[in-house]
Each structure stands twice: as structure tokens, then as C-alpha cells.
Coordinates of C-alpha atoms in Angstrom, one line a residue:
M1 CA -0.1 0.1 0.0
R2 CA 1.3 3.4 -0.9
V3 CA 0.2 6.3 1.4
L4 CA 0.7 10.0 1.5
V5 CA 0.9 12.0 4.7
A6 CA 0.5 15.7 4.7
D7 CA 0.5 17.8 7.9
D8 CA 2.3 20.9 8.8
E9 CA 3.0 19.4 12.4
R10 CA 6.3 17.8 11.2
L11 CA 6.9 15.8 14.3
L12 CA 3.4 14.1 13.9
A13 CA 3.6 13.6 10.2
D14 CA 7.1 12.0 10.5
T15 CA 6.0 10.0 13.5
V16 CA 3.0 8.8 11.8
A17 CA 5.0 7.8 8.4
Q18 CA 7.8 5.9 10.5
G19 CA 5.0 3.9 12.1
L20 CA 3.1 3.1 8.8
R21 CA 6.8 2.1 7.2
R22 CA 7.1 -0.4 10.0
L23 CA 3.9 -1.9 8.7
S24 CA 5.5 -2.3 5.2
M25 CA 3.7 0.6 3.9
A26 CA 5.5 2.8 1.2
V27 CA 4.8 6.3 2.6
D28 CA 5.6 9.8 1.4
V29 CA 5.5 12.9 3.6
C30 CA 5.0 16.6 3.0
Y31 CA 4.3 19.5 5.3
D32 CA 1.9 21.8 3.2
G33 CA -1.0 21.4 0.8
D34 CA 1.3 22.6 -2.2
G35 CA 3.6 19.7 -1.5
A36 CA 0.5 17.3 -1.3
L37 CA -1.0 18.5 -4.8
E38 CA 2.6 18.1 -6.4
R39 CA 3.0 14.6 -5.1
I40 CA -0.5 13.5 -6.0
G41 CA -0.1 14.8 -9.5
V42 CA 3.1 12.6 -9.9
N43 CA 2.6 9.5 -7.8
R44 CA -0.5 7.1 -7.2
Y45 CA -1.5 6.7 -3.8
D46 CA -3.9 4.2 -2.2
V47 CA -4.5 6.4 0.7
A48 CA -3.9 10.2 1.6
V49 CA -3.9 11.3 5.2
L50 CA -4.5 15.0 5.1
D51 CA -4.6 17.7 7.7
R52 CA -7.4 20.1 7.1
D53 CA -5.6 23.2 8.1
M54 CA -2.2 22.9 6.2
P55 CA -0.7 26.1 5.0
G56 CA -1.0 27.0 1.3
H57 CA -3.7 25.0 -0.1
T58 CA -5.5 23.5 2.7
G59 CA -6.5 19.9 3.4
D60 CA -9.8 20.6 2.1
E61 CA -8.7 22.0 -1.2
V62 CA -6.4 18.7 -1.7
C63 CA -9.1 16.6 -0.9
R64 CA -11.3 18.2 -3.4
S65 CA -8.7 17.9 -6.0
I66 CA -8.2 14.2 -5.5
T67 CA -12.2 13.7 -5.6
D68 CA -12.4 15.8 -8.8
A69 CA -9.5 13.8 -10.5
Q70 CA -11.2 10.4 -9.9
V71 CA -8.0 8.6 -9.4
G72 CA -9.3 6.2 -6.9
T73 CA -7.0 7.5 -3.9
R74 CA -9.0 7.3 -0.5
V75 CA -8.8 10.2 1.7
L76 CA -8.6 10.4 5.6
L77 CA -8.8 13.9 6.9
L78 CA -7.1 14.7 10.0
T79 CA -8.5 17.8 12.1
A80 CA -8.6 19.3 15.8
A81 CA -12.2 20.3 15.0
A82 CA -14.4 17.7 16.5
G83 CA -17.8 19.0 16.1
I84 CA -20.5 17.3 14.1
R85 CA -20.6 19.7 11.4
D86 CA -17.2 19.9 10.8
R87 CA -17.0 16.0 10.3
V88 CA -20.1 16.3 8.1
E89 CA -18.4 19.2 6.0
G90 CA -15.1 17.1 5.6
L91 CA -17.0 14.1 4.3
G92 CA -19.0 16.3 2.2
L93 CA -15.9 17.2 0.4
G94 CA -15.4 13.7 -0.7
A95 CA -13.1 12.3 2.1
D96 CA -13.8 8.8 2.9
D97 CA -12.9 9.0 6.3
Y98 CA -12.4 11.7 9.4
L99 CA -10.1 11.3 12.1
T100 CA -10.0 14.0 15.0
K101 CA -6.6 15.1 16.8
P102 CA -5.4 13.7 19.2
F103 CA -5.7 10.2 18.0
A104 CA -4.5 6.8 18.9
F105 CA -2.0 5.6 16.4
A106 CA -3.6 2.1 16.3
E107 CA -7.1 3.5 15.3
L108 CA -5.3 5.7 12.5
V109 CA -3.6 2.4 11.2
A110 CA -6.7 0.5 11.5
R111 CA -8.5 3.3 9.2
V112 CA -5.7 3.5 6.8
Q113 CA -5.8 -0.4 6.2
A114 CA -9.5 -0.2 5.9
L115 CA -9.4 2.6 3.3
G116 CA -6.6 0.7 1.6
R117 CA -8.9 -2.4 1.2
R118 CA -11.5 -0.2 -0.6
S119 CA -10.0 -0.9 -4.2
T120 CA -11.5 -2.3 -7.3
P121 CA -12.1 -5.2 -6.7
A122 CA -12.5 -4.8 -2.9
L123 CA -9.3 -7.1 -1.6
P124 CA -9.9 -9.2 1.6
P125 CA -7.8 -8.6 4.6
V126 CA -6.3 -12.0 4.6
L127 CA -4.6 -13.1 0.9
A128 CA -3.9 -16.8 0.2
Q129 CA -2.5 -18.6 -2.6
E130 CA -0.8 -22.1 -2.9
G131 CA -0.3 -22.4 0.8
L132 CA 0.9 -18.9 1.4
V133 CA -1.4 -16.7 3.8
L134 CA -0.7 -13.2 4.2
D135 CA -2.8 -11.2 7.0
V136 CA -2.3 -7.6 6.2
G137 CA -4.3 -6.6 9.4
R138 CA -2.2 -8.7 11.8
H139 CA 1.0 -8.3 9.5
T140 CA 1.8 -12.0 9.6
A141 CA 2.6 -14.2 6.9
T142 CA 2.7 -18.2 6.8
R143 CA 3.6 -20.6 4.4
D144 CA 1.8 -24.2 4.9
G145 CA 1.4 -23.1 8.5
R146 CA 5.0 -22.1 8.9
P147 CA 5.6 -18.5 10.3
L148 CA 7.5 -16.3 8.0
A149 CA 10.0 -13.8 9.4
L150 CA 9.7 -11.1 6.9
S151 CA 11.2 -7.6 6.8
P152 CA 8.8 -4.7 6.1
K153 CA 9.8 -4.4 2.5
E154 CA 9.7 -8.1 1.7
F155 CA 6.0 -7.9 3.3
A156 CA 5.3 -5.4 1.1
V157 CA 6.6 -6.9 -2.1
L158 CA 4.6 -10.2 -1.1
H159 CA 1.5 -8.1 -0.6
V160 CA 1.8 -6.5 -4.1
L161 CA 2.5 -10.0 -5.9
L162 CA -0.5 -11.5 -4.0
R163 CA -2.9 -8.6 -4.9
A164 CA -1.9 -9.3 -8.5
D165 CA -3.6 -12.6 -8.2
G166 CA -1.5 -14.6 -10.8
Q167 CA -0.9 -11.6 -13.0
V168 CA 2.7 -10.4 -13.8
V169 CA 4.0 -7.4 -11.8
S170 CA 6.9 -5.7 -13.3
A171 CA 10.1 -4.4 -11.4
E172 CA 8.8 -0.8 -12.0
D173 CA 5.5 -1.4 -10.7
L174 CA 6.8 -3.0 -7.6
L175 CA 9.3 -0.1 -6.9
E176 CA 6.2 2.4 -7.3
Q177 CA 4.0 0.4 -4.9
A178 CA 6.3 -0.8 -2.2
W179 CA 9.0 1.9 -2.0
D180 CA 8.7 5.6 -1.5
E181 CA 9.4 8.6 -3.5
F182 CA 13.1 8.7 -2.6
A183 CA 13.6 5.1 -4.4
D184 CA 16.3 5.3 -7.0
P185 CA 14.8 3.9 -10.5
F186 CA 18.0 2.4 -11.3
T187 CA 18.5 0.6 -7.9
N188 CA 18.8 -3.3 -7.7
A189 CA 16.5 -3.3 -4.6
V190 CA 13.6 -5.0 -6.2
R191 CA 15.7 -7.7 -7.3
V192 CA 17.6 -8.2 -4.0
T193 CA 14.2 -8.1 -2.0
V194 CA 12.8 -10.8 -4.3
M195 CA 15.8 -13.0 -4.1
T196 CA 15.7 -12.7 -0.1
L197 CA 12.1 -13.3 0.0
R198 CA 12.4 -16.4 -2.3
K199 CA 14.9 -17.9 0.3
K200 CA 12.4 -17.2 3.2
L201 CA 9.5 -18.8 1.4
G202 CA 11.5 -21.9 0.6
D203 CA 10.7 -24.8 -1.8
P204 CA 9.1 -25.2 -4.2
A205 CA 9.4 -21.9 -5.7
I206 CA 6.2 -19.7 -5.7
I207 CA 7.6 -16.5 -7.0
H208 CA 8.5 -17.0 -10.5
T209 CA 10.3 -14.5 -13.1
V210 CA 8.8 -13.8 -16.1
P211 CA 11.5 -12.9 -18.6
K212 CA 11.7 -9.0 -19.6
A213 CA 8.3 -8.8 -17.9
G214 CA 8.5 -9.1 -14.1
Y215 CA 7.4 -11.5 -11.3
R216 CA 4.1 -13.4 -10.4
I217 CA 3.3 -15.7 -7.9
G218 CA 1.7 -19.3 -9.0
G219 CA 1.7 -20.9 -12.3
S220 CA 4.8 -22.6 -13.7
A221 CA 8.0 -21.0 -13.8

């Protein structure tokens, strides 16, 4: 899952981003509405977490821009305003969810994960294929009942491949969906991560390389 966090409270934004990255999400951070609009124009996000009261373009304006663009990004608005009228107004802008400050990080994570599942078609919280089970909510993975000790990036790559449901995913798409905006497009990080992931998954091989195309889970090599 790729997430944008935009909040002018830098410590809050950085803390939220760090926590989401530990859960294998690719997170980009900015501290004003102008930066948020710039990133949304370049990157495809599953979820955008926006503070309503950012300088420059407000979170409301960014939310409206996302809604008008119909790019499929789900929006979670953050605000210190807890009144019913404020919540109704925020949802009326096209936001998918609303969370008042201060908030518990566990609740924010649950809301982000729920929004991330609202894709087309909707994805279940547990993905399974050929004995491999990935529980996104609990952040656990097993193969044939054997627990897998995956790094956050390995978990993210596995999640992207399972979401593809047997379709080929290119290295470029893996880099886009599992890494943040600072990833070097010429890096070998995808190849290295897939290699270590294959070792942890064990035999028989479940991640297959499709020459000049990418990777897929399932089917013959």
C-alpha cells in the first residue's frame, strides 16, 4: 500500500510515517498543501492522510482535487475540530474517513488499512495462494502453516504480488507500490528483495520470474 501523509505538524507527520513504514507501507511525507498536490500529480496513492488546516492549499482543497481527479485515492482527513458539523463538512468534500486530533496511532492504522482495502475489486484483509497466507491486518505471513519472519519491504513486495492474483508485476510497478518517492529507479533493490524473499519462502518456488516482464506468484516457472 502506498500512502501520502500531509500535515504541517512535522513531528506528527514524521512519526505517523515512521509507524506506517514499520507495517510495510510505502509512505511519502510533505508538510503543506502545495507539496501534497505536487506529489498527487506525480504518484499514485492508495490512501492520502491530510490535515485540514495546512498552509498554502488546505487539506480541504487537496481533498477536493483528489475527488475531482477520480484517481481512486482514498482520503482520511485529520483535524482538531471535533464537532459534528465539521465532520459532515469534511465528508461532504469527498473524504472517505475523518479522524480528530489527538488520536491513537492504532486507530489511524486501522482506518488506513480499511481504506486501502476499498480498491476495485475490493480486497480481503487476508490473501492466500498456494499455501501462502498473508494477514495484512495482523501483519503476519505463513506458508503451509510455517510462520515467516519477513522484513517490512519483503512483506510489502509479497503483498503487491498476491494482490495481482497471478498476474505479472513488473519491477517498475513493484518499486512504485512498495517503495517511497526517494527510491532510485535504477536500483537493484527489487531484485535483491525478491531474492531474499524467495529464500525465506523456501521450496517449491512460488515467486516466478517472467523474462523481460516481471514477477508473479503461482503457475509454472
